[in-house]
Short mmCIF file of C-alpha atoms in Angstrom, two decimals:
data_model
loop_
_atom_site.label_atom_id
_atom_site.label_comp_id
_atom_site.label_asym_id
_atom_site.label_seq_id
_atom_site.Cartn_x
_atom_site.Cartn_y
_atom_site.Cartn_z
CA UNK L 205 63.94 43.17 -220.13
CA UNK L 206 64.54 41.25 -217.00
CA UNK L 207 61.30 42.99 -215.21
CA UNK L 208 59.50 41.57 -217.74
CA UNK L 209 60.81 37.99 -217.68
CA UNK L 210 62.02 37.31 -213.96
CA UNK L 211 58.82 37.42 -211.62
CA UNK L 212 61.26 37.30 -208.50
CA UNK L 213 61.98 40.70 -209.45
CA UNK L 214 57.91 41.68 -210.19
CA UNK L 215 57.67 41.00 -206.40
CA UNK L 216 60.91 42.72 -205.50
CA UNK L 217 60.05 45.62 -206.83
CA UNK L 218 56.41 45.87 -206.18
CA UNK L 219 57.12 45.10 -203.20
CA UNK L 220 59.63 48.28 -202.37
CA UNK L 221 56.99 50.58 -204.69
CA UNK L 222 54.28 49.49 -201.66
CA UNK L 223 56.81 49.94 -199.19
CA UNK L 224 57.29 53.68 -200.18
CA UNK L 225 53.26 53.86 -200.20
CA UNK L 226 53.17 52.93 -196.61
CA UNK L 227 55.69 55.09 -194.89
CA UNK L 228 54.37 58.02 -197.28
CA UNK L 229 51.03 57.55 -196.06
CA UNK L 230 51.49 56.60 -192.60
CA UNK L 231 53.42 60.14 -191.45
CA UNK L 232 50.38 61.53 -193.58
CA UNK L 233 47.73 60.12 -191.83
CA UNK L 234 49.66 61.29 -188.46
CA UNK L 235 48.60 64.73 -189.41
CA UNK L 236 45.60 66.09 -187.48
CA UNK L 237 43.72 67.53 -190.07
CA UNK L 238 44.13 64.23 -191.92
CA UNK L 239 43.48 61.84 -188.86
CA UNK L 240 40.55 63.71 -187.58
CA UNK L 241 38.85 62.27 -190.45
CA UNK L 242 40.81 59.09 -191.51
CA UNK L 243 41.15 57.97 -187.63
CA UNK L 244 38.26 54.71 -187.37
CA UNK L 245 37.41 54.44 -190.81
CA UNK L 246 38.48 51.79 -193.29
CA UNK L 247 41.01 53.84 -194.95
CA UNK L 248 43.28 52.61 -191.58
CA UNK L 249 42.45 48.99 -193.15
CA UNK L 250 43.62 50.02 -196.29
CA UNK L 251 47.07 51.50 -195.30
CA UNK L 252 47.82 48.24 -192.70
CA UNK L 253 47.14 46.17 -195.29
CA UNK L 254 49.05 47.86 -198.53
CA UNK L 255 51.76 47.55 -196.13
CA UNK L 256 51.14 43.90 -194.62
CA UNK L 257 50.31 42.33 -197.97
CA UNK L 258 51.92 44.58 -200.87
CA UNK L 259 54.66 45.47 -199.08
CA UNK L 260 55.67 41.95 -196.85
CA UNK L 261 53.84 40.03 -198.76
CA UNK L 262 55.32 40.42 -202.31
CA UNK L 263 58.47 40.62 -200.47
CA UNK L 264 58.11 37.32 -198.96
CA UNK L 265 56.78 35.78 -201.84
CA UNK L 266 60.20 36.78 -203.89
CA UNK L 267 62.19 35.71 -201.17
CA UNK L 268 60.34 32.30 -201.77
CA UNK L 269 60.82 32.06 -205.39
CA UNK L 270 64.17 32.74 -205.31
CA UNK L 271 65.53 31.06 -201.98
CA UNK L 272 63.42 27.96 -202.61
CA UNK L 273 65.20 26.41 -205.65
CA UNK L 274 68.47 27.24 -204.65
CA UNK L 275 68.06 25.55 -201.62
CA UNK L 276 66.60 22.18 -203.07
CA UNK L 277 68.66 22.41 -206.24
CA UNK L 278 65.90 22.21 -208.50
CA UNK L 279 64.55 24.63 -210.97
CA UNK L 280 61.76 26.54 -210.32
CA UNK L 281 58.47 24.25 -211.62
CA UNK L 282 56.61 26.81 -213.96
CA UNK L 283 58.17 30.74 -214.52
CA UNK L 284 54.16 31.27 -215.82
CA UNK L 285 52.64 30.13 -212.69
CA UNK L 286 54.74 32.31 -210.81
CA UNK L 287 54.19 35.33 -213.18
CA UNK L 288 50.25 34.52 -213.06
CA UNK L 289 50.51 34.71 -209.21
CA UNK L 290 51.85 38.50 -209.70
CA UNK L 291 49.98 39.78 -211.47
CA UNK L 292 46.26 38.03 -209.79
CA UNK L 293 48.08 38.83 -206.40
CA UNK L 294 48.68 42.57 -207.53
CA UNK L 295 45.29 42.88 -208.87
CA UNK L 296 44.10 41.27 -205.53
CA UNK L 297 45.83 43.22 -203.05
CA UNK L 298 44.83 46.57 -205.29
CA UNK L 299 41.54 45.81 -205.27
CA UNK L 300 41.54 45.35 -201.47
CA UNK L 301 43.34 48.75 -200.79
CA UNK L 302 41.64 51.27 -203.06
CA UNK L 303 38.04 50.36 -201.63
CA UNK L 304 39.29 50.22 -198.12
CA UNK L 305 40.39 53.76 -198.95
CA UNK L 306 37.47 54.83 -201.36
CA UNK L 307 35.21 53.47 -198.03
CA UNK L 308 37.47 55.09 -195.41
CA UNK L 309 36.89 58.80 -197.23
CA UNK L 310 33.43 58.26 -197.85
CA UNK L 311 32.12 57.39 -193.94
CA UNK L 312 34.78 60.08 -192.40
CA UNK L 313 33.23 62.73 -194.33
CA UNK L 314 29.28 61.34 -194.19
CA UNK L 315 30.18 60.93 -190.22
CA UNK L 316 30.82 64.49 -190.18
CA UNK L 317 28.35 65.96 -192.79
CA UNK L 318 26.31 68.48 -191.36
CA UNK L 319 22.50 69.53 -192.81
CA UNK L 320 21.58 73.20 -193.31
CA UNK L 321 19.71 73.61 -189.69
CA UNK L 322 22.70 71.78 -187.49
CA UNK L 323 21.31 68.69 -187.82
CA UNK L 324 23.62 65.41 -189.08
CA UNK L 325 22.79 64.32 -192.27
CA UNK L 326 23.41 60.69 -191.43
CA UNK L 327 21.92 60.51 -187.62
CA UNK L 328 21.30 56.82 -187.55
CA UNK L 329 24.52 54.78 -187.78
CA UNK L 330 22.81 52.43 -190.69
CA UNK L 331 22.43 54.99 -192.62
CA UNK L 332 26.07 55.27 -193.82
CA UNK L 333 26.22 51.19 -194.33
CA UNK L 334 24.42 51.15 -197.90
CA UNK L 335 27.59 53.40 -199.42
CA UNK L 336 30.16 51.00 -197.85
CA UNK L 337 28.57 47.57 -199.66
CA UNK L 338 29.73 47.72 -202.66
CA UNK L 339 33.41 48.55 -201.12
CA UNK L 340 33.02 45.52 -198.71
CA UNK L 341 32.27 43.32 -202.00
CA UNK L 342 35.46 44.47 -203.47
CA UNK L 343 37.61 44.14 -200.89
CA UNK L 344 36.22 40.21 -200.50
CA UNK L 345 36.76 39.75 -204.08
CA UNK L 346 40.01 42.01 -203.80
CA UNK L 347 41.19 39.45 -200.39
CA UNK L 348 40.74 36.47 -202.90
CA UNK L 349 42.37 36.71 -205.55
CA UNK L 350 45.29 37.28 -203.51
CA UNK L 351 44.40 34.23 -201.92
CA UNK L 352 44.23 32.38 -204.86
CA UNK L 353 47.62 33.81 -205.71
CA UNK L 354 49.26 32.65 -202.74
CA UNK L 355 47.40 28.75 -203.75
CA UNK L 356 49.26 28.93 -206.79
CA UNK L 357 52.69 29.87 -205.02
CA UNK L 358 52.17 27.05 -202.45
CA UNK L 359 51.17 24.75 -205.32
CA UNK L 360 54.35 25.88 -207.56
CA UNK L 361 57.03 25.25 -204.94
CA UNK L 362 55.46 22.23 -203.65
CA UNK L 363 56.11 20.63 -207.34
CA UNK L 364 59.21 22.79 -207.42
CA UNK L 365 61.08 20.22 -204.37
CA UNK L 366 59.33 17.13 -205.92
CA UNK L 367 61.02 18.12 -209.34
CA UNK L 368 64.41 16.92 -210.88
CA UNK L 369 67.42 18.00 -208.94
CA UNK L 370 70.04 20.19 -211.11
CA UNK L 371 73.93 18.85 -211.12
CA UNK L 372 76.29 21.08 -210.03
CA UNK L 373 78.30 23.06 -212.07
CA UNK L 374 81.75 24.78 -211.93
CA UNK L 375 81.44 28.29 -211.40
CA UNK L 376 84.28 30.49 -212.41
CA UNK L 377 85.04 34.08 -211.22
CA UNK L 378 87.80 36.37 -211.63
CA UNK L 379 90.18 36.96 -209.01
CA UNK L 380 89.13 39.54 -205.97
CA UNK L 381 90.35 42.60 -205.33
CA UNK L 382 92.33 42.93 -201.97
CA UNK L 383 90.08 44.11 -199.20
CA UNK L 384 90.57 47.24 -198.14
CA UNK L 385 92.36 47.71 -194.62
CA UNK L 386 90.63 51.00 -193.26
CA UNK L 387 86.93 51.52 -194.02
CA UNK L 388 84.57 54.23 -193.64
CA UNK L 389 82.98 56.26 -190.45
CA UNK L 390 80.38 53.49 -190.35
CA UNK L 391 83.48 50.62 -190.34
CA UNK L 392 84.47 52.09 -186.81
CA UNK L 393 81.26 51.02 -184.79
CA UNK L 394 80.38 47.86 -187.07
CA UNK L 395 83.67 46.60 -186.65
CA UNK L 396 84.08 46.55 -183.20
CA UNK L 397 80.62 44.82 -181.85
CA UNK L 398 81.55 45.23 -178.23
CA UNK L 399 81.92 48.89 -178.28
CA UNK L 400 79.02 48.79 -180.88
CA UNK L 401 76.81 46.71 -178.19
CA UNK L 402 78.22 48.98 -175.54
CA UNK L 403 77.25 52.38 -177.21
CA UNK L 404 73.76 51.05 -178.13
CA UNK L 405 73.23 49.93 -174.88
CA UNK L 406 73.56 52.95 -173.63
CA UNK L 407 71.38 55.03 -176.18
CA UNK L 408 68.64 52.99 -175.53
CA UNK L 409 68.85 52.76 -171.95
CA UNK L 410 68.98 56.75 -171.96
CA UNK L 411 66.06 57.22 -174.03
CA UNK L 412 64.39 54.24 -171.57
CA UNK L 413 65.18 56.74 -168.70
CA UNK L 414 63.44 59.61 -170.31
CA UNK L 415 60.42 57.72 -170.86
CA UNK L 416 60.32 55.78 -167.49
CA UNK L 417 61.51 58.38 -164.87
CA UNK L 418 58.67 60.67 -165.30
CA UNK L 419 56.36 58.03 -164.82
CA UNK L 420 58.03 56.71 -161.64
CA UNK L 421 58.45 60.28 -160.05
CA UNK L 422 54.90 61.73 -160.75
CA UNK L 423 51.85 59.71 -159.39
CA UNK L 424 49.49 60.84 -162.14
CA UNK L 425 49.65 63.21 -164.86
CA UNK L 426 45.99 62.55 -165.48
CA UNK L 427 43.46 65.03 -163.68
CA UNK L 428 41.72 62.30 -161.30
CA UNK L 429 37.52 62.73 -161.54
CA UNK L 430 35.92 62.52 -158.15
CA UNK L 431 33.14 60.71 -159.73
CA UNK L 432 34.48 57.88 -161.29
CA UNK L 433 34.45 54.87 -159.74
CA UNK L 434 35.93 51.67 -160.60
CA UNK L 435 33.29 48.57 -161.87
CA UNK L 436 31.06 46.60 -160.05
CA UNK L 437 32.37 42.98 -159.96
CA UNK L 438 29.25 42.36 -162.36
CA UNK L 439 30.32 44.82 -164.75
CA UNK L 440 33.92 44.04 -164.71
CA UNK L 441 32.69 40.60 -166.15
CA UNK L 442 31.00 42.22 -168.16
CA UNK L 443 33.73 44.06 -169.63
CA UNK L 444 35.89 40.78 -169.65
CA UNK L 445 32.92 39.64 -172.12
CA UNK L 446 33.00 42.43 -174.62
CA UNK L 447 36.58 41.74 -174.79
CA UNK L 448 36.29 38.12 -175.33
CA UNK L 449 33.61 38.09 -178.04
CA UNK L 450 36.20 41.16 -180.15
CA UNK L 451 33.39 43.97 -179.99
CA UNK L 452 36.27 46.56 -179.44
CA UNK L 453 36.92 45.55 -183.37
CA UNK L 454 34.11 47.31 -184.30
CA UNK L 455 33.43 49.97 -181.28
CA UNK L 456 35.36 52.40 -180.03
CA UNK L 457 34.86 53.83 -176.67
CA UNK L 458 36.63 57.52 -177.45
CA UNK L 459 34.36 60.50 -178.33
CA UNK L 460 36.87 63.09 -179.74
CA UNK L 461 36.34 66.80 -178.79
CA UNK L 462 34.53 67.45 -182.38
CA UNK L 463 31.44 68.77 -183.00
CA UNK L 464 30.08 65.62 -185.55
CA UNK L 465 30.89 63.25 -182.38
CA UNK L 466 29.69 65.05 -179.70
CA UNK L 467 25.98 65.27 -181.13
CA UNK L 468 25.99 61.78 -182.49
CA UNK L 469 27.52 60.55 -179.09
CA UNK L 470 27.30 62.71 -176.44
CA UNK L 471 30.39 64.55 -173.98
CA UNK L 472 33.44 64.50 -175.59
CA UNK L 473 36.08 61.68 -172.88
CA UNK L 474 38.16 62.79 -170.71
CA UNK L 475 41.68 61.39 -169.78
CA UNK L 476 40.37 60.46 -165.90
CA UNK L 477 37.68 58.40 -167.05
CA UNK L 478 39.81 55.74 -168.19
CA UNK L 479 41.37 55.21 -164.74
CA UNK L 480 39.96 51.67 -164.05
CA UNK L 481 40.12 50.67 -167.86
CA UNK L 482 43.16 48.12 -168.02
CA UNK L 483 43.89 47.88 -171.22
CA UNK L 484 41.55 50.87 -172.31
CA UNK L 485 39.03 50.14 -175.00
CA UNK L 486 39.49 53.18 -177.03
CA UNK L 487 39.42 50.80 -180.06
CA UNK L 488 40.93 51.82 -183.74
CA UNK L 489 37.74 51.13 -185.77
CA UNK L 490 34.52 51.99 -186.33
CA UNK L 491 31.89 49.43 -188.00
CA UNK L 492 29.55 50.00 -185.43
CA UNK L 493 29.03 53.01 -183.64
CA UNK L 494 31.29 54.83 -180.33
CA UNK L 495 30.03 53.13 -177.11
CA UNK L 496 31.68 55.31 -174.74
CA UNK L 497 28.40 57.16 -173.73
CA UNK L 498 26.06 54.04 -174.74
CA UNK L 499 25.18 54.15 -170.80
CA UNK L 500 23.72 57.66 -171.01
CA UNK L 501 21.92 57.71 -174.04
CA UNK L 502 20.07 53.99 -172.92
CA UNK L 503 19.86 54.41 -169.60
CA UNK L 504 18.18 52.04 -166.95
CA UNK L 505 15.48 48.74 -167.52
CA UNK L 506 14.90 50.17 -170.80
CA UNK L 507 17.82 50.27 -172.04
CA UNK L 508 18.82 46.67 -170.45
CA UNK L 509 15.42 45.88 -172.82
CA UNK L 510 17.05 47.29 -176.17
CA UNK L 511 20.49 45.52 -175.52
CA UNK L 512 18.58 42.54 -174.80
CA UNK L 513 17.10 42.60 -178.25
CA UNK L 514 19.79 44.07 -179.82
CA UNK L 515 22.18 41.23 -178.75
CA UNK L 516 20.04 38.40 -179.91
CA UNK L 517 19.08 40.10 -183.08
CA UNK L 518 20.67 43.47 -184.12
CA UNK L 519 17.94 43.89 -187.13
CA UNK L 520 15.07 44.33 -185.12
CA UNK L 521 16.79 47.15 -182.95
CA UNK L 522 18.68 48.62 -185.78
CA UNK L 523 17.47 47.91 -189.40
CA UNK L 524 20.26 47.35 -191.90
CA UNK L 525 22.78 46.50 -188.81
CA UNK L 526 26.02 44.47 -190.03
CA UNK L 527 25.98 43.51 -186.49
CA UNK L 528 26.47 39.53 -186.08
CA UNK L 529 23.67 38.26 -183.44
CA UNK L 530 25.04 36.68 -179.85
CA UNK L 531 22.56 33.73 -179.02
CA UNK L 532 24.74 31.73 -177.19
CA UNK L 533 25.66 35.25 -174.75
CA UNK L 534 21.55 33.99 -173.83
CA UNK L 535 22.36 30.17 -173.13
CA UNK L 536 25.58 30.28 -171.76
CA UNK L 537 26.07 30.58 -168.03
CA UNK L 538 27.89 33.26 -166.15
CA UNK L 539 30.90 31.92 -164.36
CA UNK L 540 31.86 33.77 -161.20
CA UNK L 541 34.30 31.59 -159.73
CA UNK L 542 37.58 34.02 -160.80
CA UNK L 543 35.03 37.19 -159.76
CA UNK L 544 36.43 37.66 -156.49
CA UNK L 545 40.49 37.27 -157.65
CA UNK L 546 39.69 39.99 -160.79
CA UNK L 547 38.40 42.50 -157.93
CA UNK L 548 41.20 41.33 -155.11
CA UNK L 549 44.00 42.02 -158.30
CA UNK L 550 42.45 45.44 -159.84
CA UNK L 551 42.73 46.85 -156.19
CA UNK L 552 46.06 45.00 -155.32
CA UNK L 553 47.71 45.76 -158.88
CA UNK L 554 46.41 48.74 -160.09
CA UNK L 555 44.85 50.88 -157.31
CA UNK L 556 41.46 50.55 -158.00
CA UNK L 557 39.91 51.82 -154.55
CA UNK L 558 37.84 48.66 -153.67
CA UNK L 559 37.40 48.05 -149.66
CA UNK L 560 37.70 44.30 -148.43
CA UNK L 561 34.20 44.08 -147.73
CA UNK L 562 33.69 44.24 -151.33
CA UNK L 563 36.36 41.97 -153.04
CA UNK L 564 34.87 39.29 -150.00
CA UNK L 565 31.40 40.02 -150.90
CA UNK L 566 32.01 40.10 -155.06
CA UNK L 567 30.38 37.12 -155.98
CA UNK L 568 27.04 37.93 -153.94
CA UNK L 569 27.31 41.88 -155.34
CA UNK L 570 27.48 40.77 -158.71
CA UNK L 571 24.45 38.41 -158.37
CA UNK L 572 22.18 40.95 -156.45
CA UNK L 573 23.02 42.94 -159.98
CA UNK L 574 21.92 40.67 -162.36
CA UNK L 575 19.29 39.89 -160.15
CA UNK L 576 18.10 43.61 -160.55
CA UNK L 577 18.68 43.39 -164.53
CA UNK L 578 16.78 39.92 -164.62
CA UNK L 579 13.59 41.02 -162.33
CA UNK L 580 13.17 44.17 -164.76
CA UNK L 581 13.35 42.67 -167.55
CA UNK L 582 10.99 39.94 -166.79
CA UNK L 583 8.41 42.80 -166.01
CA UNK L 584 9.05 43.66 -169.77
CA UNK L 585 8.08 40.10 -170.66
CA UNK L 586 11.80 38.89 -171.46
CA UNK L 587 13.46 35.77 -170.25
CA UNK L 588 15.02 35.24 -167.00
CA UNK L 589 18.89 36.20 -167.77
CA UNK L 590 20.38 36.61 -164.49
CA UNK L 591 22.81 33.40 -164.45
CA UNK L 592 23.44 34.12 -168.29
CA UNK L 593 26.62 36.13 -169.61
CA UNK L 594 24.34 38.48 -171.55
CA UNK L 595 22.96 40.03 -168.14
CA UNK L 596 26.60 41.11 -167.37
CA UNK L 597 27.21 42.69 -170.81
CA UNK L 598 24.21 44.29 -170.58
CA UNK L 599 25.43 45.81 -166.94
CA UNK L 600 28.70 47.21 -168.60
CA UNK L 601 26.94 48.65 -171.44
CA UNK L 602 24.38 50.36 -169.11
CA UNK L 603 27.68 51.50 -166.78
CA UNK L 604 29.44 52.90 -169.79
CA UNK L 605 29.79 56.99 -169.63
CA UNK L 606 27.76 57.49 -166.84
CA UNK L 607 30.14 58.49 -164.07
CA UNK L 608 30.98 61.94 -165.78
CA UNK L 609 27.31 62.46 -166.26
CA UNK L 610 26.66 62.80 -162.54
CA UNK L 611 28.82 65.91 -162.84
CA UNK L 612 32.06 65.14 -163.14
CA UNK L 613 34.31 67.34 -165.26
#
């Protein structure tokens, strides 16, 4: 009868039923056959956030309802309120998980859906985006409600401390049994914190040795491609700008050895490619297409031309994009003054085999590139770009995958 009456205890124990969802699923989704399909799709969004907001969430919400009063001495405002913000919360946060994972199955199996000649059935990206809609209205409404929910909680305890404080009262309790002198297997380590602090200390720095060690005493264990080479300065800012405006939130840059990715993308990666990536911008989503081969497949001017048009308006490239345009990528100027330093530390720091000629000569290197970028689009009738930040996004994207297509295996 309490479940029904206390909502402290709604949360409590909605909160532990999402916590056993989440470590259920997560191990699940470890498993290959699983992840090979789950891995980028929305069903990842789903499980993070069953966890992040039914799990934590509800948990911190009962924490709330129950710490708060005690704390200010005052009863809690309205018992209904609170109850209302369960169950629009739990509504909410269901709505939000079950299309996250109705839209995670549906684009892992439409990305890999095959026609009867070999062909994909969904070739162009956009043409999995129409069955996700209706999912990404959900999940809005889904994200609101449990917005709202949390409103009400805010709104509740904020009237909760302004309300009349409670008198004490005398509590009475019978008397306690004796503690007991010797306590169980467990009682040995947590009552005696500095052997306890002594013996954990030394599990963790053992399993920090088996981890480290094998990195210090072996130079690489990834098979090193003669052909890749590390950025061009104009690149490498280029890359600092994809970071910067979050498109690794919706790209990934790994192509996984299966057959549905390597005829939508290209090659499969490989482990040396990502030598000069630091951090690596494998990404964990996929809204937009993999990017890892982007350089091969739009090669040269005319592919500068289609990221040119695709950047300032991602309709007219790709009809039915969800892409957000970049217009201010076109007005903004590129600053070089931290060009040279990025190439002096990427060689100093992490090995990346630039000579001194070029980390003195970076700024002029990068400009003689967008220079090249600018003059070729301009024959294409396009705007002068080369002291913009688009022309050096433009130069990564045209860079990307291309070293292994010279030959490298």
């Amino acid at each position: 009868d309490k479940l029904r009456t206390d909502p402290v205890l709604k949360f409590m124990v909605a909160a532990i039923t999402f916590y056993g969802m989440s470590t259920f699923e997560g191990p699940m989704m470890s498993l290959k056959s699983v992840n090979s399909m789950s891995h980028y799709t929305n069903w990842t969004i789903g499980h993070v956030h069953s966890g992040a907001l039914g799990w934590n969430g509800f948990l911190t919400f009962s924490m709330l309802y129950w710490m708060v009063p005690r704390l200010y001495k005052r009863e809690l405002y309205s018992v209904k309120l609170a109850t209302a913000h369960f169950w629009i919360g739990l509504v909410g946060i269901g709505m939000y998980v079950m299309s996250m994972w109705s839209a995670g199955v549906a684009e892992g199996l439409m990305w890999k859906e095959f026609k009867a000649d070999g062909s994909l059935a969904y070739s162009q990206w956009t043409d999995t985006l129409p069955t996700l809609f209706p999912m990404y209205i959900v999940r809005a409404v889904g994200g609101t409600l449990f917005f709202v929910g949390l409103l009400l909680m805010v709104y509740n305890l904020i009237k909760t401390v302004q309300g009349a404080k409670v008198e004490n009262t005398q509590a009475s309790a019978p008397p306690m049994k004796a503690a007991a002198t010797k306590g169980a297997f467990h009682y040995l380590l947590e009552g005696k914190p500095l052997a306890f602090t002594v013996l954990t200390t030394v599990a963790v720095a053992a399993g920090g040795a088996f981890e480290i060690i094998p990195t210090i005493a072996i130079k690489s264990n990834v098979p090193t491609i003669e052909e890749v080479k590390p950025y061009t300065p104009l690149e490498l800012e280029g890359r600092d700008i994809y970071i910067a405006e979050g498109c690794y939130n919706c790209h990934s840059q790994m192509i996984r050895p299966f057959r549905s990715e390597t005829v939508r993308y290209g090659d499969y990666s490989k482990p040396g490619e990502f030598v000069y990536d630091r951090p690596f911008q494998f990404g964990s989503r996929r809204i937009g297409p993999d990017l890892h081969r982007i350089g091969v497949k739009m090669p040269g001017i005319g592919g500068a031309a289609w990221h040119y048009r695709h950047m300032l308006n991602p309709r007219e490239t790709s009809k039915g994009s969800i892409m957000p345009s970049y217009p201010w990528l076109f007005e903004n100027k590129l600053d070089l003054s931290l060009t040279q330093n990025k190439i002096a530390t990427f060689r100093d720091v992490f090995g990346a085999p630039y000579t001194q000629e070029e980390v003195e000569n970076a700024v002029k290197l990068a400009e003689t590139q967008a220079a090249e970028i600018a003059d070729g689009l301009m024959a294409q009738k396009l705007d002068d770009i080369r002291d913009k930040k688009i022309v050096a996004l433009i130069a990564y994207m045209l860079r990307l995958g291309t070293d292994i297509n010279q030959g490298g295996q």
